[in-house]
Short mmCIF file of C-alpha atoms and ligand atoms in Angstrom, two decimals:
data_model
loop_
_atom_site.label_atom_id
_atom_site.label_comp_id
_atom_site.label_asym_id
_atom_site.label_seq_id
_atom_site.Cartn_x
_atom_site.Cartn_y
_atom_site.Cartn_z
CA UNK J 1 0.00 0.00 0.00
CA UNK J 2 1.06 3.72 -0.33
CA UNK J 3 3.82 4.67 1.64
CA UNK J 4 1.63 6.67 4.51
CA UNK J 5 1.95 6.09 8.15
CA UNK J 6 -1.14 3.89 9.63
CA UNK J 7 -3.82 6.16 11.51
CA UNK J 8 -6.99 6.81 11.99
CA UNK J 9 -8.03 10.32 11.54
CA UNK J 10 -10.75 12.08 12.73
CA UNK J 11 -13.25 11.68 11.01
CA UNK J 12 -12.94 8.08 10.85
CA UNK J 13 -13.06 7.67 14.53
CA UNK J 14 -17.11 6.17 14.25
CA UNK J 15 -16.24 3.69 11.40
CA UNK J 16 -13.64 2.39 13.50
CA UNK J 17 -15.61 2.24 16.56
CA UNK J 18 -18.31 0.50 14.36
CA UNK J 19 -15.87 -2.09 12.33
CA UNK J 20 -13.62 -3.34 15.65
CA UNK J 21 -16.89 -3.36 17.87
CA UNK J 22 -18.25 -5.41 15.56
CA UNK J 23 -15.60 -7.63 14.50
CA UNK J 24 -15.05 -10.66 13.59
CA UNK J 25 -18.64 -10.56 12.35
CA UNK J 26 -18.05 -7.83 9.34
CA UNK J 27 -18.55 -10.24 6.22
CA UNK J 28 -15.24 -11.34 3.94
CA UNK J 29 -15.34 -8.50 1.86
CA UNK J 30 -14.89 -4.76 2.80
CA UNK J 31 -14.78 -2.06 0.34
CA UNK J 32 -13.10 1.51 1.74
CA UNK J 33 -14.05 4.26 -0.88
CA UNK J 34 -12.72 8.03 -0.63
CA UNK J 35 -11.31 10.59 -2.78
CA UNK J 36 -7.52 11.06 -2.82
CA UNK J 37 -6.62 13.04 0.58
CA UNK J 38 -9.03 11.23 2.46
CA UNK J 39 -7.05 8.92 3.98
CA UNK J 40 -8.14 5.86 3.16
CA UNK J 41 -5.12 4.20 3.15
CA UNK J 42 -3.50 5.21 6.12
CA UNK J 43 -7.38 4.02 7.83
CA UNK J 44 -7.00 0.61 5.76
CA UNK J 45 -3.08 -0.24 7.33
CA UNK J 46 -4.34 0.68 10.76
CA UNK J 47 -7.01 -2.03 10.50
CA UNK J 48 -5.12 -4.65 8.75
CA UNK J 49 -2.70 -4.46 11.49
CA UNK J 50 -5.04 -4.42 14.33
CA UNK J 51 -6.82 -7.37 12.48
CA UNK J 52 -3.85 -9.76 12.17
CA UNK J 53 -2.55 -8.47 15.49
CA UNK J 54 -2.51 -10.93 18.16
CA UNK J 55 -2.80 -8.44 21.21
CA UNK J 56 -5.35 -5.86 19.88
CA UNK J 57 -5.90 -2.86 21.64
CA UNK J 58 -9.09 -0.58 21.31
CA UNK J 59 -7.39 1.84 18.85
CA UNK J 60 -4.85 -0.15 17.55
CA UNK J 61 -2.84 -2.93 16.98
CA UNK J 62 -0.17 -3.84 19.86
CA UNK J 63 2.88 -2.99 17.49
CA UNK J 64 4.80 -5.40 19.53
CA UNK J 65 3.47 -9.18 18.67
CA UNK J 66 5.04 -11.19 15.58
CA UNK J 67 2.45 -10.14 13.51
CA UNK J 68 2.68 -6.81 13.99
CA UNK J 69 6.06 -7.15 13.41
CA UNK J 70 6.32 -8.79 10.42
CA UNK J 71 3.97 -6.49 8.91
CA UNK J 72 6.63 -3.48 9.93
CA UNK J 73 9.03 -5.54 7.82
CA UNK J 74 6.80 -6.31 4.68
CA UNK J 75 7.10 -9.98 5.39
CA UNK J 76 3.64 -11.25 6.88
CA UNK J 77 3.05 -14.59 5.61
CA UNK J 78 -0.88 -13.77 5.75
CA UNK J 79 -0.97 -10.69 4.37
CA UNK J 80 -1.27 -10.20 0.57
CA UNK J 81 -1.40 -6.76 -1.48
CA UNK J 82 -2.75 -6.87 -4.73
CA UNK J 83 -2.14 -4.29 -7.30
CA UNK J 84 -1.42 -3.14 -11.03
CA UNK J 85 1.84 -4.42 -12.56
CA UNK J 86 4.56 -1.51 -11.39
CA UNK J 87 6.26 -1.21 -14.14
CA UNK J 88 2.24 -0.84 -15.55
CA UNK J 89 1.50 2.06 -13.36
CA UNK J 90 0.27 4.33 -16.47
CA UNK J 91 -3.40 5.43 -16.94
CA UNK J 92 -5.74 2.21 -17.20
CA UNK J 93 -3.32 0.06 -15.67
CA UNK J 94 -5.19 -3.12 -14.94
CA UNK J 95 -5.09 -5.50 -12.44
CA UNK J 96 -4.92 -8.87 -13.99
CA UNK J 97 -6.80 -12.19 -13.70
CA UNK J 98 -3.50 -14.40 -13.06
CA UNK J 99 -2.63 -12.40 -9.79
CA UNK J 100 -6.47 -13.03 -8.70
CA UNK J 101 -6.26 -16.39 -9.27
CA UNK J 102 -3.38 -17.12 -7.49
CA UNK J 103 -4.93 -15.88 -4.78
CA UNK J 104 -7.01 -19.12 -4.42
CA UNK J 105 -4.74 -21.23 -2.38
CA UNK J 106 -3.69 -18.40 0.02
CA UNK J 107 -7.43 -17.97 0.53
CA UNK J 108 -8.38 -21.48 0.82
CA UNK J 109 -5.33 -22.79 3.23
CA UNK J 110 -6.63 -23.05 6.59
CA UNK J 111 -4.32 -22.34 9.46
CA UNK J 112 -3.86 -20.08 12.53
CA UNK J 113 -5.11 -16.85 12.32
CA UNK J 114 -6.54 -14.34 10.45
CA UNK J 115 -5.89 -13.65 6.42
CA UNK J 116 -5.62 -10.54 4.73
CA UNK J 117 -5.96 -9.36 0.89
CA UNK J 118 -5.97 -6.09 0.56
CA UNK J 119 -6.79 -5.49 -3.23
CA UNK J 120 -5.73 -1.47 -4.77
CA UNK J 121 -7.14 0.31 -6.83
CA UNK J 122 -9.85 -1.85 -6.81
CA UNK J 123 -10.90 0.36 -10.14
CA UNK J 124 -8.37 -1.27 -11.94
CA UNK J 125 -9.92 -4.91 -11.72
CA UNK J 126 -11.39 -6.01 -15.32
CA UNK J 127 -14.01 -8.09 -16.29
CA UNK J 128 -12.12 -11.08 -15.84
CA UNK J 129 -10.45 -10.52 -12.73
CA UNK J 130 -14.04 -9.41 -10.96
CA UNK J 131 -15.37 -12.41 -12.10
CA UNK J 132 -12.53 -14.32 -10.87
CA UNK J 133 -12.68 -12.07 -7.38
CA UNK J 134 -15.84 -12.96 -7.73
CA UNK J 135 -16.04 -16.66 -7.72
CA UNK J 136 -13.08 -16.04 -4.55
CA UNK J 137 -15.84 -13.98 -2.22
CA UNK J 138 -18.30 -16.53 -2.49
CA UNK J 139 -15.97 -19.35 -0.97
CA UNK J 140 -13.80 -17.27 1.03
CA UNK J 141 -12.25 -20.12 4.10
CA UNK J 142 -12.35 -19.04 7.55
CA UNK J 143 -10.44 -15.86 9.06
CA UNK J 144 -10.29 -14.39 5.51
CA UNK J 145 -11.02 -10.80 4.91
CA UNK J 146 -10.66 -9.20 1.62
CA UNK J 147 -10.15 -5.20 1.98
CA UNK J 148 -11.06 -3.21 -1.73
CA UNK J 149 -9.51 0.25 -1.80
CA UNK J 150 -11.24 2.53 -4.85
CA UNK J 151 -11.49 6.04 -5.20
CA UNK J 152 -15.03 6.08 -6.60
CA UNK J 153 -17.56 3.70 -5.19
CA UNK J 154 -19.43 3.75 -8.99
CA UNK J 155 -16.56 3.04 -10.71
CA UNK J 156 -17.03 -0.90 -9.84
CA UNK J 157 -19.01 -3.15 -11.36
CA UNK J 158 -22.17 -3.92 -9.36
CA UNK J 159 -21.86 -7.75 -9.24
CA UNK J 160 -18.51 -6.69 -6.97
CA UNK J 161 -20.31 -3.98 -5.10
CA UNK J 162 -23.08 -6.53 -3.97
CA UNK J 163 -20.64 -8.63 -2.64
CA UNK J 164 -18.96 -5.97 -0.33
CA UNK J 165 -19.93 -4.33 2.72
CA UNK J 166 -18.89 -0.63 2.02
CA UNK J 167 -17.70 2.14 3.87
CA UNK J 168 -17.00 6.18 2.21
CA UNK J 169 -13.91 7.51 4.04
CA UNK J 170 -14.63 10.90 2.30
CA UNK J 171 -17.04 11.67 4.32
CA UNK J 172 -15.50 14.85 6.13
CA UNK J 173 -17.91 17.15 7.73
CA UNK J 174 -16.27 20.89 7.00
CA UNK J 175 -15.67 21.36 10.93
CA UNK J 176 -13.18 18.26 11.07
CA UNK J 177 -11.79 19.16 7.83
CA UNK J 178 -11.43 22.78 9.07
CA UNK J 179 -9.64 21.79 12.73
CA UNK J 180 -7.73 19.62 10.40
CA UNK J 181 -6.24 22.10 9.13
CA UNK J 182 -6.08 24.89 12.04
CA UNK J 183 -3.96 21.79 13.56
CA UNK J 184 -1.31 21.40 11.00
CA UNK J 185 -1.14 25.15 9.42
CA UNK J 186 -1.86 27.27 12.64
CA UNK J 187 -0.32 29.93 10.55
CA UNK J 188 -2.51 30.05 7.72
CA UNK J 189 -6.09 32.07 7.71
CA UNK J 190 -9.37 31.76 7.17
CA UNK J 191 -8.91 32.37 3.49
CA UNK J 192 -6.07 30.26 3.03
CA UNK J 193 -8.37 27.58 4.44
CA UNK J 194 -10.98 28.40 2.24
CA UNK J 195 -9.08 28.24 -0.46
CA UNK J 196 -6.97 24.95 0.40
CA UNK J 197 -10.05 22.86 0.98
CA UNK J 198 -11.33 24.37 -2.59
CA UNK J 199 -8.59 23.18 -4.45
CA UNK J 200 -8.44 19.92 -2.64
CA UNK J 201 -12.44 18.77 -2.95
CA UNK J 202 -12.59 19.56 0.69
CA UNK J 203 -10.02 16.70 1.63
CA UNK J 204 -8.12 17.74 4.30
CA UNK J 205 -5.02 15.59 3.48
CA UNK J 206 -5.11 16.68 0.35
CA UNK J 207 -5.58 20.36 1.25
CA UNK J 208 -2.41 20.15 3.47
CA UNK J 209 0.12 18.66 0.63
CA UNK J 210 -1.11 21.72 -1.44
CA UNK J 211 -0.27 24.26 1.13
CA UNK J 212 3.02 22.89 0.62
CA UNK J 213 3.86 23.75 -2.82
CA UNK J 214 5.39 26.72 -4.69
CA UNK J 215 2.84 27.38 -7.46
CA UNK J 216 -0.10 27.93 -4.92
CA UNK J 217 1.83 31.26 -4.10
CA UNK J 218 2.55 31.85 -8.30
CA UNK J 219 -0.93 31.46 -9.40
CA UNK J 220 -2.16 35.16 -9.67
CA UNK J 221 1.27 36.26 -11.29
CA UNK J 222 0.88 33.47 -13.76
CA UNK J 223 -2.69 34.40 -14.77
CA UNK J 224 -1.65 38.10 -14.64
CA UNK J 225 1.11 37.05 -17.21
CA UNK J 226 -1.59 35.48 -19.09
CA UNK J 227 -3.90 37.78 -19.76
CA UNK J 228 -0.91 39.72 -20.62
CA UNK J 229 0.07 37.75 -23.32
CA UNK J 230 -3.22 36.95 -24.98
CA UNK J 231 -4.12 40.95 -24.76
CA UNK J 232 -1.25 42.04 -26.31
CA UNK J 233 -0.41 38.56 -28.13
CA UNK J 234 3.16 38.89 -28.44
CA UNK J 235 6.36 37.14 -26.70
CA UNK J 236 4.89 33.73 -25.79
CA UNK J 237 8.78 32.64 -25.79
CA UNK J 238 9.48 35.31 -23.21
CA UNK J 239 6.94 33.92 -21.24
CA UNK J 240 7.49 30.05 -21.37
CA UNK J 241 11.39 30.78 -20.58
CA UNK J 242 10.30 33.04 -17.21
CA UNK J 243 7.81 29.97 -16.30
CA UNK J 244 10.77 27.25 -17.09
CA UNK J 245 12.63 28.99 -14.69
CA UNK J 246 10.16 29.95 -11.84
CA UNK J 247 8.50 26.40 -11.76
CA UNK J 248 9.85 22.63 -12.27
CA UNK J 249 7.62 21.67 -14.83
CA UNK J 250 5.71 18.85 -12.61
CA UNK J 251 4.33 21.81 -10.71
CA UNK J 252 3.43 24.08 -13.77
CA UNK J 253 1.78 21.65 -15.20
CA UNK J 254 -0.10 21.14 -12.10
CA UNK J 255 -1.19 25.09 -11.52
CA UNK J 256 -2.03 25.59 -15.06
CA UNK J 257 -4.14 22.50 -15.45
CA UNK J 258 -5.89 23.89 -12.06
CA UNK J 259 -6.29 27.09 -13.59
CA UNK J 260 -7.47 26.24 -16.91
CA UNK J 261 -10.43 23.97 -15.33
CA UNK J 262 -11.89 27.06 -13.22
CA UNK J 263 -11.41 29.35 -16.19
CA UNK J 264 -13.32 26.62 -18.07
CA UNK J 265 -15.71 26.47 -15.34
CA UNK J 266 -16.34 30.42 -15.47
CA UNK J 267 -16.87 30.13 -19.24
CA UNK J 268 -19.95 27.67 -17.81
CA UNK J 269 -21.03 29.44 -15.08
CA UNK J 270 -19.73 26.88 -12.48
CA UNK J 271 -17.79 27.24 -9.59
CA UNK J 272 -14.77 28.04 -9.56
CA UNK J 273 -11.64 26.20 -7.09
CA UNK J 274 -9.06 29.29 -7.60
CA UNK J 275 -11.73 31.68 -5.22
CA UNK J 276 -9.05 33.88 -4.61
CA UNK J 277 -8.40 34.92 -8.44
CA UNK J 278 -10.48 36.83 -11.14
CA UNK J 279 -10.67 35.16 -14.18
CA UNK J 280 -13.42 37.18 -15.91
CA UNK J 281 -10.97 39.38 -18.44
CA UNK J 282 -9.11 36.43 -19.57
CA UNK J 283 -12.15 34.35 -19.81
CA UNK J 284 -13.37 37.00 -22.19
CA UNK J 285 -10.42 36.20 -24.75
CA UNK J 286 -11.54 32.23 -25.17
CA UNK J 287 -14.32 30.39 -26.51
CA UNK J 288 -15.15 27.03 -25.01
CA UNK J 289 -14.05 25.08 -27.39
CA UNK J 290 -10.63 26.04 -27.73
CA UNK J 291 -9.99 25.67 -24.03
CA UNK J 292 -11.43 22.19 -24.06
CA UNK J 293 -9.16 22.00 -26.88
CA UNK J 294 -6.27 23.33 -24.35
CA UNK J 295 -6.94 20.69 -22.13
CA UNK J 296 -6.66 17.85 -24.07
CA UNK J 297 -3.55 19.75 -25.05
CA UNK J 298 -2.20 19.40 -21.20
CA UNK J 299 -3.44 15.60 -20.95
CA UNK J 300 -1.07 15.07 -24.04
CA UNK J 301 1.87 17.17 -22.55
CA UNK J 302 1.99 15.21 -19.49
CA UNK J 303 2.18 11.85 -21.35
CA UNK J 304 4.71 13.25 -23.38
CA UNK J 305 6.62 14.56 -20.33
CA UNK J 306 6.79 10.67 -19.50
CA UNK J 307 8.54 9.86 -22.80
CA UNK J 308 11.30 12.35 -21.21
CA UNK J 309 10.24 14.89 -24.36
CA UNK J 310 12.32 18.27 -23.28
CA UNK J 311 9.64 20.39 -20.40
CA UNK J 312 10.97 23.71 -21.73
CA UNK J 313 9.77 22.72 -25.27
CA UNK J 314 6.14 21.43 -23.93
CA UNK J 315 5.85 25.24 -22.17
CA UNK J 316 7.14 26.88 -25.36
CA UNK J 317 4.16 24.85 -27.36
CA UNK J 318 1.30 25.79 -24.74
CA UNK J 319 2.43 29.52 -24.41
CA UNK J 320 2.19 29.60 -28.01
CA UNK J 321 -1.52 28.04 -28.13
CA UNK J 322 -2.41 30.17 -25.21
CA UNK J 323 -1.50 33.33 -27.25
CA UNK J 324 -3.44 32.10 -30.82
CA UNK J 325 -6.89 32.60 -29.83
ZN1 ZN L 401 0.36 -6.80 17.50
#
């Protein structure tokens, strides 16, 4: 699972209370749904460990026994994680049948103890491995759970979603997400709040990892050098080379692809995530099309950026489109 320390968070507290207090009579097969920065994971190790641990505490698991042990060292013999290839990671990676089938015999061997498969993203099963996952949840062997981490609870096929008991972990009411927050940036204000949670579809996690990064504090200079350069539609060179320099091109990418959805979202009438910015002159200079056009532009510069083509040509090539209007 994703490298993130095992917890709980707050508001995750009552599913916990609910799962442990009810445990071991939860079914075989849990699904955990949330939207990236709610935590999911971090709730999903905590309860793997405290289900294979063999001195649970209330909140936890003992982090003492041999279980919890050999889960600190990646080497449980009755734990399994099951995801796409690595070396597959790219968009529509898919999790095949062969590594759900050779699941059977780990889930069919009885022994001591409790058995764990947790299966990530659970999006990325296929037809053939949910029917395979399928045929495993209806003959699951004793002491076997089976733990489904997705981001989107719809994304599944229903057959699987029947099967599961499910649980949102994105669920955040805006006073937990908010003291969150307060906790970690005591610093920041109101408005920084605001505008953190907007940006990160009021996931607190998510919020926080933004607050971190250089181009939150670059945005308005960027769109200011925008609007510049489409109202006066000259130097889009000059531009790209100042925005080479002032961002590595991970994070540019990142801003402008933030930027370009709320401008698109003005254009409709929507609202917009950027609620500190003013995008009503530059939204003035564009058509819908062409910025649907832009961002299909931006999906195709960050594939290419994983073929290693050159960044500083990629912002060159947008500053350019971003001028032609
Ligand atoms: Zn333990």
């Amino acid at each position: 699972m994703q490298d993130v320390a095992p917890q709980v968070y707050p508001w995750q507290q009552a599913l916990w209370q609910n799962l442990t207090s009810r445990f071991p009579n939860i079914g075989h097969g849990l699904l955990f749904y949330g939207k990236t920065g709610s935590g999911k994971e971090a709730f999903a190790k905590q309860f793997v460990a405290w289900v294979l641990c063999q001195a649970r505490q209330p909140q936890a698991a003992c982090g003492q026994c041999s279980s919890c042990q050999w889960l600190a060292a990646n080497t449980h013999p009755n734990y399994v994680y099951v995801s796409t290839d690595e070396e597959n990671k790219k968009q529509n990676a898919q999790i095949k049948i062969e590594k759900i089938r050779d699941l059977l015999p780990f889930v069919q061997q009885t022994g001591e103890g409790w058995r764990v498969i947790v299966i990530q993203p659970a999006e990325a099963l296929n037809q053939a491995s949910s029917n395979a996952l399928l045929k495993t949840l209806e003959e699951p062997g004793e002491q076997v759970l089976i733990i489904l981490l997705a981001q989107h609870y719809l994304k599944l096929p229903a057959t699987i979603r029947s099967r599961l008991q499910h649980f949102a972990l994105d669920r955040i009411n805006s006073d937990q997400a908010q003291d969150y927050l307060k906790q970690h940036l005591p610093q920041a204000g109101q408005s920084q709040y605001d505008l953190l949670m907007n940006l990160a579809n009021q996931m607190p996690i998510q919020a926080l990892e933004l607050a971190g990064n250089e181009w939150l504090g670059r945005r308005a200079e960027f769109v200011h050098d925008w609007l510049k350069l489409v109202s006066q539609k000259n130097m889009p060179l000059q531009m790209a080379n100042k925005w080479n320099k002032t961002l590595v091109f991970a994070d540019f990418l990142m801003m402008f692809e933030y930027l370009l959805a709320d401008l698109t979202a003005y254009k409709l009438g929507q609202n917009i995530k950027n609620i500190d910015l003013d995008f009503s002159a530059l939204a003035q200079h564009y058509h819908l099309e062409y910025l649907f056009q832009l961002y299909s532009d931006l999906q195709q510069a960050k594939l290419l950026l994983k073929q290693n083509v050159q960044s500083q040509l990629l912002v060159d090539q947008l500053c350019i489109k971003l001028m032609h209007v």
